[in-house]
CSV table of C-alpha atoms in Angstrom, one decimal:
chain,number,residue,atom,x,y,z
A,1095,MET,CA,3.7,-11.4,30.9
A,1096,THR,CA,5.4,-14.4,33.2
A,1097,ALA,CA,8.7,-13.8,34.9
A,1098,GLU,CA,10.2,-16.4,32.3
A,1099,ALA,CA,9.4,-14.5,29.3
A,1100,THR,CA,10.3,-11.3,30.7
A,1101,GLY,CA,14.2,-12.7,30.7
A,1102,GLU,CA,13.8,-13.6,27.3
A,1103,TRP,CA,15.6,-11.9,24.3
A,1104,HIS,CA,13.9,-11.6,21.1
A,1105,GLY,CA,14.1,-9.2,17.9
A,1106,TRP,CA,11.8,-6.5,18.1
A,1107,ARG,CA,9.2,-7.6,15.2
A,1108,THR,CA,8.7,-11.1,17.4
A,1109,ALA,CA,8.2,-9.1,20.7
A,1110,ALA,CA,6.1,-6.3,19.3
A,1111,GLU,CA,3.8,-8.9,17.5
A,1112,ALA,CA,3.0,-10.6,20.9
A,1113,ALA,CA,2.8,-7.5,22.9
A,1114,LEU,CA,0.2,-6.1,20.2
A,1115,TYR,CA,-1.7,-8.8,18.6
A,1116,GLY,CA,-1.3,-11.6,21.1
A,1117,PRO,CA,-4.0,-13.1,23.5
A,1118,GLU,CA,-3.6,-10.2,25.8
A,1119,GLY,CA,-1.8,-7.6,23.7
A,1120,PHE,CA,-2.6,-3.8,23.4
A,1121,TYR,CA,-4.9,-4.0,20.4
A,1122,ARG,CA,-7.2,-6.5,22.2
A,1123,ARG,CA,-7.6,-4.3,25.0
A,1124,PRO,CA,-11.4,-3.1,25.5
A,1125,GLU,CA,-10.5,0.5,25.4
A,1126,GLY,CA,-9.5,0.4,22.0
A,1127,PRO,CA,-6.7,2.7,20.2
A,1128,ALA,CA,-8.8,5.7,20.8
A,1129,GLY,CA,-8.0,5.5,24.7
A,1130,HIS,CA,-4.5,6.1,23.8
A,1131,PHE,CA,-3.8,8.0,21.1
A,1132,ARG,CA,-6.0,10.3,18.7
A,1133,THR,CA,-5.9,9.8,14.9
A,1134,SER,CA,-7.6,12.0,12.4
A,1135,VAL,CA,-10.5,9.8,12.4
A,1136,HIS,CA,-11.0,10.8,16.0
A,1137,ALA,CA,-10.0,14.7,15.6
A,1138,SER,CA,-13.0,15.6,13.2
A,1139,PRO,CA,-15.9,14.0,11.3
A,1140,LEU,CA,-14.4,16.0,8.6
A,1141,TYR,CA,-12.0,13.3,7.9
A,1142,ALA,CA,-14.3,10.6,7.3
A,1143,SER,CA,-16.4,13.2,4.7
A,1144,ALA,CA,-13.4,13.4,2.9
A,1145,VAL,CA,-12.8,9.9,2.9
A,1146,ALA,CA,-16.3,9.6,1.3
A,1147,ARG,CA,-15.9,12.0,-1.0
A,1148,LEU,CA,-12.8,10.0,-2.3
A,1149,LEU,CA,-14.8,6.8,-2.1
A,1150,CYS,CA,-17.4,8.8,-4.8
A,1151,ARG,CA,-14.6,9.4,-7.0
A,1152,VAL,CA,-13.4,5.7,-6.9
A,1153,ASP,CA,-17.1,4.9,-7.7
A,1154,GLU,CA,-17.1,7.1,-10.8
A,1155,ALA,CA,-13.6,5.7,-12.0
A,1156,LEU,CA,-15.5,2.2,-11.8
A,1157,GLY,CA,-18.4,3.4,-13.5
A,1158,ARG,CA,-20.6,3.1,-10.8
A,1159,PRO,CA,-20.7,-0.6,-10.2
A,1160,ALA,CA,-23.7,-2.4,-8.7
A,1161,SER,CA,-21.6,-3.5,-5.6
A,1162,LEU,CA,-18.9,-0.9,-4.4
A,1163,ASP,CA,-16.4,-2.1,-1.6
A,1164,LEU,CA,-15.2,0.1,1.2
A,1165,VAL,CA,-12.6,-1.9,3.4
A,1166,ASP,CA,-11.1,-0.2,6.5
A,1167,MET,CA,-8.0,-1.7,7.4
A,1168,ALA,CA,-7.1,-1.9,11.4
A,1169,ALA,CA,-10.5,-0.3,11.8
A,1170,GLY,CA,-10.1,0.2,15.7
A,1171,ARG,CA,-13.7,-0.1,17.0
A,1172,GLY,CA,-15.4,0.9,13.3
A,1173,GLU,CA,-15.3,4.7,14.2
A,1174,LEU,CA,-14.2,5.6,10.3
A,1175,VAL,CA,-16.2,3.2,8.5
A,1176,THR,CA,-19.1,4.2,10.3
A,1177,ARG,CA,-18.8,7.9,9.8
A,1178,VAL,CA,-17.8,7.1,6.0
A,1179,LEU,CA,-21.1,5.3,5.5
A,1180,ALA,CA,-22.9,8.1,7.2
A,1181,ALA,CA,-21.4,10.8,5.0
A,1182,LEU,CA,-22.1,9.0,1.7
A,1183,PRO,CA,-24.7,9.9,-0.6
A,1184,ALA,CA,-28.0,7.7,-0.1
A,1185,GLU,CA,-27.6,5.9,-3.6
A,1186,VAL,CA,-23.9,5.2,-3.0
A,1187,ALA,CA,-24.3,4.2,0.3
A,1188,ALA,CA,-27.1,1.8,-1.4
A,1189,ARG,CA,-24.5,0.0,-3.2
A,1190,THR,CA,-21.6,0.3,-0.6
A,1191,ARG,CA,-20.5,-3.1,0.7
A,1192,ALA,CA,-18.6,-2.2,3.8
A,1193,CYS,CA,-16.1,-4.0,6.0
A,1194,ALA,CA,-13.6,-3.5,9.0
A,1195,VAL,CA,-10.8,-5.3,9.1
A,1196,GLU,CA,-9.6,-5.8,13.0
A,1197,ILE,CA,-8.5,-8.5,15.4
A,1198,ALA,CA,-10.1,-7.3,18.4
A,1199,ASP,CA,-13.9,-8.5,18.7
A,1200,ARG,CA,-16.7,-6.7,16.9
A,1201,PRO,CA,-18.5,-3.9,19.2
A,1202,GLU,CA,-21.7,-4.7,20.0
A,1203,THR,CA,-23.1,-1.4,18.8
A,1204,LEU,CA,-21.8,-1.6,15.3
A,1205,ASP,CA,-24.1,-0.8,12.4
A,1206,HIS,CA,-25.4,-4.3,11.0
A,1207,ARG,CA,-24.4,-3.0,7.6
A,1208,ILE,CA,-20.8,-3.2,8.3
A,1209,GLU,CA,-18.9,-6.9,8.1
A,1210,TRP,CA,-16.3,-7.1,10.9
A,1211,LEU,CA,-13.4,-9.4,9.2
A,1212,PRO,CA,-9.8,-10.7,10.7
A,1213,ARG,CA,-8.4,-10.1,7.3
A,1214,PRO,CA,-9.5,-8.1,3.9
A,1215,PRO,CA,-11.7,-9.9,1.7
A,1216,LYS,CA,-10.5,-11.1,-1.6
A,1217,ARG,CA,-11.8,-9.4,-5.0
A,1218,ILE,CA,-12.4,-5.9,-3.8
A,1219,THR,CA,-13.6,-3.5,-6.3
A,1220,GLY,CA,-13.6,-0.2,-4.5
A,1221,LEU,CA,-11.5,1.6,-2.2
A,1222,LEU,CA,-9.2,0.0,0.5
A,1223,PHE,CA,-8.2,2.7,3.2
A,1224,ALA,CA,-5.6,1.9,5.9
A,1225,ASN,CA,-5.2,4.9,8.4
A,1226,GLU,CA,-2.4,4.4,10.6
A,1227,TRP,CA,-2.0,0.7,9.7
A,1228,LEU,CA,1.6,0.0,8.7
A,1229,ASP,CA,3.0,1.7,11.6
A,1230,ASN,CA,1.9,-0.9,13.6
A,1231,VAL,CA,3.1,-3.9,11.3
A,1232,PRO,CA,5.9,-5.1,13.5
A,1233,LEU,CA,9.6,-5.2,12.3
A,1234,ASP,CA,12.9,-5.9,13.3
A,1235,VAL,CA,15.6,-3.0,14.3
A,1236,ALA,CA,18.9,-2.7,13.2
A,1237,GLU,CA,21.8,-1.0,14.7
A,1238,VAL,CA,25.5,-0.3,13.9
A,1239,ASP,CA,28.0,-1.5,16.4
A,1240,SER,CA,31.6,-0.4,17.1
A,1241,ALA,CA,33.0,-2.1,14.2
A,1242,GLY,CA,30.4,-0.3,11.9
A,1243,VAL,CA,28.5,-3.6,11.3
A,1244,PRO,CA,24.8,-3.3,11.3
A,1245,ARG,CA,23.2,-6.1,13.9
A,1246,GLU,CA,19.7,-7.1,15.0
A,1247,VAL,CA,18.7,-5.0,18.1
A,1248,LEU,CA,17.1,-7.6,20.8
A,1249,VAL,CA,14.6,-6.8,23.6
A,1250,ARG,CA,13.2,-8.3,26.5
A,1251,ALA,CA,9.5,-7.5,27.5
A,1252,ASP,CA,11.0,-5.0,29.8
A,1253,GLY,CA,12.4,-2.8,27.2
A,1254,THR,CA,15.9,-3.9,27.8
A,1255,GLU,CA,17.9,-3.9,24.6
A,1256,ARG,CA,21.3,-5.4,23.5
A,1257,LEU,CA,22.7,-6.2,20.1
A,1258,GLY,CA,22.6,-9.9,18.2
A,1259,GLU,CA,23.7,-11.3,15.0
A,1260,PRO,CA,24.6,-9.2,12.0
A,1261,VAL,CA,21.4,-8.5,9.7
A,1262,ALA,CA,21.6,-10.6,6.9
A,1263,GLY,CA,19.8,-12.0,4.2
A,1264,ALA,CA,16.8,-10.1,2.7
A,1265,GLN,CA,17.0,-7.7,5.6
A,1266,ALA,CA,20.2,-7.0,4.8
A,1267,GLN,CA,19.2,-6.4,1.2
A,1268,TRP,CA,16.7,-4.2,2.3
A,1269,LEU,CA,18.6,-2.0,4.3
A,1270,ALA,CA,21.3,-1.6,1.6
A,1271,ARG,CA,18.4,-0.5,-0.9
A,1272,TRP,CA,16.4,1.3,1.1
A,1273,TRP,CA,17.8,2.7,4.4
A,1274,PRO,CA,21.7,2.4,4.0
A,1275,LEU,CA,23.2,2.9,7.8
A,1276,GLY,CA,27.1,3.6,6.9
A,1277,ASP,CA,29.4,2.7,9.9
A,1278,ALA,CA,28.5,5.0,12.4
A,1279,GLN,CA,28.1,3.5,15.7
A,1280,GLY,CA,24.7,3.8,16.9
A,1281,ALA,CA,23.0,4.6,13.9
A,1282,ARG,CA,19.5,2.8,13.9
A,1283,ALA,CA,17.1,1.8,11.4
A,1284,GLU,CA,13.6,0.1,11.1
A,1285,ILE,CA,13.6,-2.6,8.5
A,1286,GLY,CA,10.5,-2.2,6.7
A,1287,LEU,CA,10.5,-5.3,4.8
A,1288,PRO,CA,7.1,-6.8,6.4
A,1289,ARG,CA,5.2,-3.6,6.1
A,1290,ASP,CA,6.1,-3.7,2.2
A,1291,GLU,CA,4.8,-7.5,2.2
A,1292,ALA,CA,1.7,-6.3,4.0
A,1293,TRP,CA,0.9,-3.7,2.0
A,1294,ALA,CA,1.8,-5.8,-1.2
A,1295,ALA,CA,-0.5,-8.4,0.2
A,1296,ALA,CA,-3.5,-5.8,0.8
A,1297,CYS,CA,-3.1,-4.2,-2.4
A,1298,ALA,CA,-3.3,-7.8,-4.2
A,1299,THR,CA,-6.8,-8.2,-2.8
A,1300,LEU,CA,-8.1,-5.3,-5.3
A,1301,ASP,CA,-9.5,-6.7,-8.7
A,1302,ARG,CA,-10.1,-2.7,-9.6
A,1303,GLY,CA,-10.1,0.2,-7.6
A,1304,LEU,CA,-7.8,2.3,-4.9
A,1305,ALA,CA,-5.8,1.3,-1.8
A,1306,VAL,CA,-4.6,4.0,0.4
A,1307,ALA,CA,-2.0,4.1,3.3
A,1308,VAL,CA,-1.8,6.8,5.5
A,1309,ASP,CA,0.8,6.9,8.2
A,1310,TYR,CA,3.6,9.1,9.4
A,1311,ALA,CA,6.4,8.7,7.0
A,1312,HIS,CA,9.7,9.4,5.9
A,1313,THR,CA,11.7,8.6,2.5
A,1314,ALA,CA,14.9,7.7,1.3
A,1315,HIS,CA,16.1,11.4,0.9
A,1316,ALA,CA,15.4,12.1,4.7
A,1317,ARG,CA,15.9,9.1,6.8
A,1318,PRO,CA,16.0,9.5,10.5
A,1319,PRO,CA,19.5,8.6,11.7
A,1320,PHE,CA,18.3,6.8,15.0
A,1321,GLY,CA,15.1,5.4,13.7
A,1322,THR,CA,11.6,6.6,15.1
A,1323,LEU,CA,10.4,3.2,17.1
A,1324,THR,CA,8.2,4.7,20.2
A,1325,GLY,CA,5.3,3.8,22.0
A,1326,PHE,CA,2.1,5.4,23.2
A,1327,ARG,CA,0.0,5.0,26.5
A,1328,GLU,CA,-2.9,7.2,27.5
A,1329,GLY,CA,-2.1,10.0,25.1
A,1330,ARG,CA,1.4,10.2,26.0
A,1331,GLU,CA,4.5,9.5,24.0
A,1332,THR,CA,6.8,6.6,26.4
A,1333,ALA,CA,9.3,4.4,25.7
A,1334,PRO,CA,8.4,1.4,23.8
A,1335,VAL,CA,8.0,-1.7,26.3
A,1336,PRO,CA,6.7,-4.8,24.6
A,1337,ASP,CA,4.6,-6.0,27.6
A,1338,GLY,CA,1.4,-5.6,26.2
A,1339,SER,CA,0.9,-2.1,28.1
A,1340,CYS,CA,1.4,0.2,25.3
A,1341,ASP,CA,1.2,0.7,21.5
A,1342,ILE,CA,4.6,0.1,19.7
A,1343,THR,CA,5.1,2.0,16.4
A,1344,ALA,CA,7.4,3.3,14.2
A,1345,HIS,CA,7.5,5.6,11.0
A,1346,VAL,CA,7.0,4.1,7.7
A,1347,ALA,CA,9.1,3.8,4.9
A,1348,LEU,CA,6.4,4.5,2.4
A,1349,ASP,CA,8.5,5.0,-0.4
A,1350,ALA,CA,9.8,1.4,-0.1
A,1351,CYS,CA,6.1,0.1,0.1
A,1352,ALA,CA,5.0,1.7,-2.9
A,1353,LEU,CA,4.2,-0.3,-6.1
A,1354,PRO,CA,4.5,0.5,-9.7
A,1355,GLY,CA,2.0,3.4,-10.4
A,1356,ALA,CA,1.8,4.4,-6.8
A,1357,HIS,CA,1.8,8.5,-5.9
A,1358,LEU,CA,2.8,9.8,-2.5
A,1359,LEU,CA,1.4,13.1,-1.2
A,1360,SER,CA,0.7,14.8,2.3
A,1361,GLN,CA,-2.5,14.5,4.1
A,1362,ARG,CA,-2.5,18.3,3.8
A,1363,ASP,CA,-2.5,18.2,-0.2
A,1364,ALA,CA,-4.9,15.2,-0.3
A,1365,LEU,CA,-7.3,16.6,2.0
A,1366,ARG,CA,-7.4,20.3,0.1
A,1367,THR,CA,-8.0,18.2,-3.1
A,1368,LEU,CA,-11.0,16.4,-1.4
A,1369,GLY,CA,-12.2,20.1,0.0
A,1370,ILE,CA,-10.7,20.2,3.2
A,1371,THR,CA,-9.2,23.4,3.4
A,1372,GLY,CA,-9.2,25.1,6.7
A,1373,ALA,CA,-10.4,28.4,5.4
A,1374,ARG,CA,-12.1,30.8,8.0
A,1375,PRO,CA,-16.0,31.8,7.1
A,1376,PRO,CA,-16.6,35.4,5.9
A,1377,LEU,CA,-16.8,37.7,9.0
A,1378,GLU,CA,-19.9,39.3,7.7
A,1379,LEU,CA,-21.6,35.8,8.5
A,1380,ALA,CA,-21.3,36.5,12.0
A,1381,SER,CA,-23.8,39.7,11.9
A,1382,THR,CA,-26.1,38.2,9.4
A,1383,ARG,CA,-26.3,34.2,10.4
A,1384,PRO,CA,-24.4,34.1,13.7
A,1385,ALA,CA,-25.3,30.3,14.5
A,1386,GLU,CA,-24.1,29.5,10.9
A,1387,TYR,CA,-20.8,31.6,11.4
A,1388,VAL,CA,-20.1,29.5,14.6
A,1389,ARG,CA,-20.5,26.4,13.3
A,1390,ALA,CA,-18.3,27.0,10.0
A,1391,LEU,CA,-15.9,28.3,12.2
A,1392,ALA,CA,-15.5,25.2,14.2
A,1393,SER,CA,-15.3,23.2,11.0
A,1394,ALA,CA,-12.5,25.6,9.8
A,1395,GLY,CA,-10.6,24.7,13.2
A,1396,GLU,CA,-11.1,21.0,12.7
A,1397,ALA,CA,-9.9,21.3,9.1
A,1398,ALA,CA,-7.1,23.1,10.1
A,1399,GLU,CA,-6.0,20.6,12.7
A,1400,LEU,CA,-5.9,18.1,10.1
A,1401,THR,CA,-3.8,19.8,7.7
A,1402,ALA,CA,-1.5,21.3,10.0
A,1403,THR,CA,2.3,21.8,9.5
A,1404,GLY,CA,4.1,19.9,12.1
A,1405,GLY,CA,0.8,17.8,13.1
A,1406,LEU,CA,-1.6,15.8,11.2
A,1407,GLY,CA,-1.3,17.6,7.8
A,1408,ASP,CA,2.5,16.2,7.8
A,1409,PHE,CA,1.0,12.3,7.2
A,1410,VAL,CA,2.0,10.9,4.2
A,1411,TRP,CA,-0.8,9.1,1.7
A,1412,LEU,CA,0.1,6.4,-0.4
A,1413,LEU,CA,-2.2,5.7,-3.1
A,1414,GLN,CA,-2.2,2.8,-5.1
A,1415,PRO,CA,-4.5,2.6,-8.0
A,1416,VAL,CA,-5.6,-0.8,-9.5
A,1417,GLY,CA,-7.2,-0.3,-13.0
A,1418,ILE,CA,-8.3,2.9,-12.4
A,1419,PRO,CA,-6.7,6.5,-12.9
A,1420,ASN,CA,-5.3,8.7,-10.2
A,1421,VAL,CA,-8.5,10.4,-8.6
A,1422,LEU,CA,-6.5,12.4,-6.6
A,1423,ALA,CA,-4.7,14.1,-9.5
A,1424,HIS,CA,-4.5,18.0,-9.1
């Protein structure tokens, strides 16, 4: 980024859009997201197995169509969609049209069966799965000034901030509806309207099936008083600096994104419904079949990480059925 650009002030949405998705943005770097932070996808292949089971439930609810869509939003380097295809029963895999949606270039070694697209296809019949996508949809930030007025936060490429104009129009309406700030100086909120719109557009690509968004999230009864905007670089949380050197993310107001008929549940509950429990294998297996016991113990440890309180288990799943019942109903 040029020295001239470094001195310019922008809203956080504009600044993050360029820093993450511009020509030299963070998400176009060759190492991909896995080089900087660990998601459920990277934590264990059990996660992909659970998504494969979810796709099979969607397939049943759809009546086993001749062509079954699997769309992986913000696919990184295609890790999840590759593992899901491998975990599917052969008969289901043979009917599955797999698509990875990502702005970066297609990895050279990616399975030839997977389409690589910059945006989701239209007329989807199947499952659209968005793991940690919405938290990287850029948005503006508001902060209450000394007079009790919410103002847009402006930022330079070096991360320096100042307050801009009062929040107005549709953004002010969103704040009033979903994240009222009150008049305490310094209170902050991330204005989630772009995420609501992005999710609605993704769901609109489904003819029938299920859309799922998985993210760290908050709901109206427990909004964080100072927001959650942060950065990640090389596995560590860092200050959010919109210069392309780090990820810029904020937790998602998933209750605002939810469309009619949606369901919210924790990753812990979602994965347990899909058979990922973290239960330890019986101890007697250690003496009768020790190799099997070691494998089962390792799998239980991975499942425990995926469902852990205070960790990955606290992710929230937003399930949006389209033309089918809720396939994760208890």
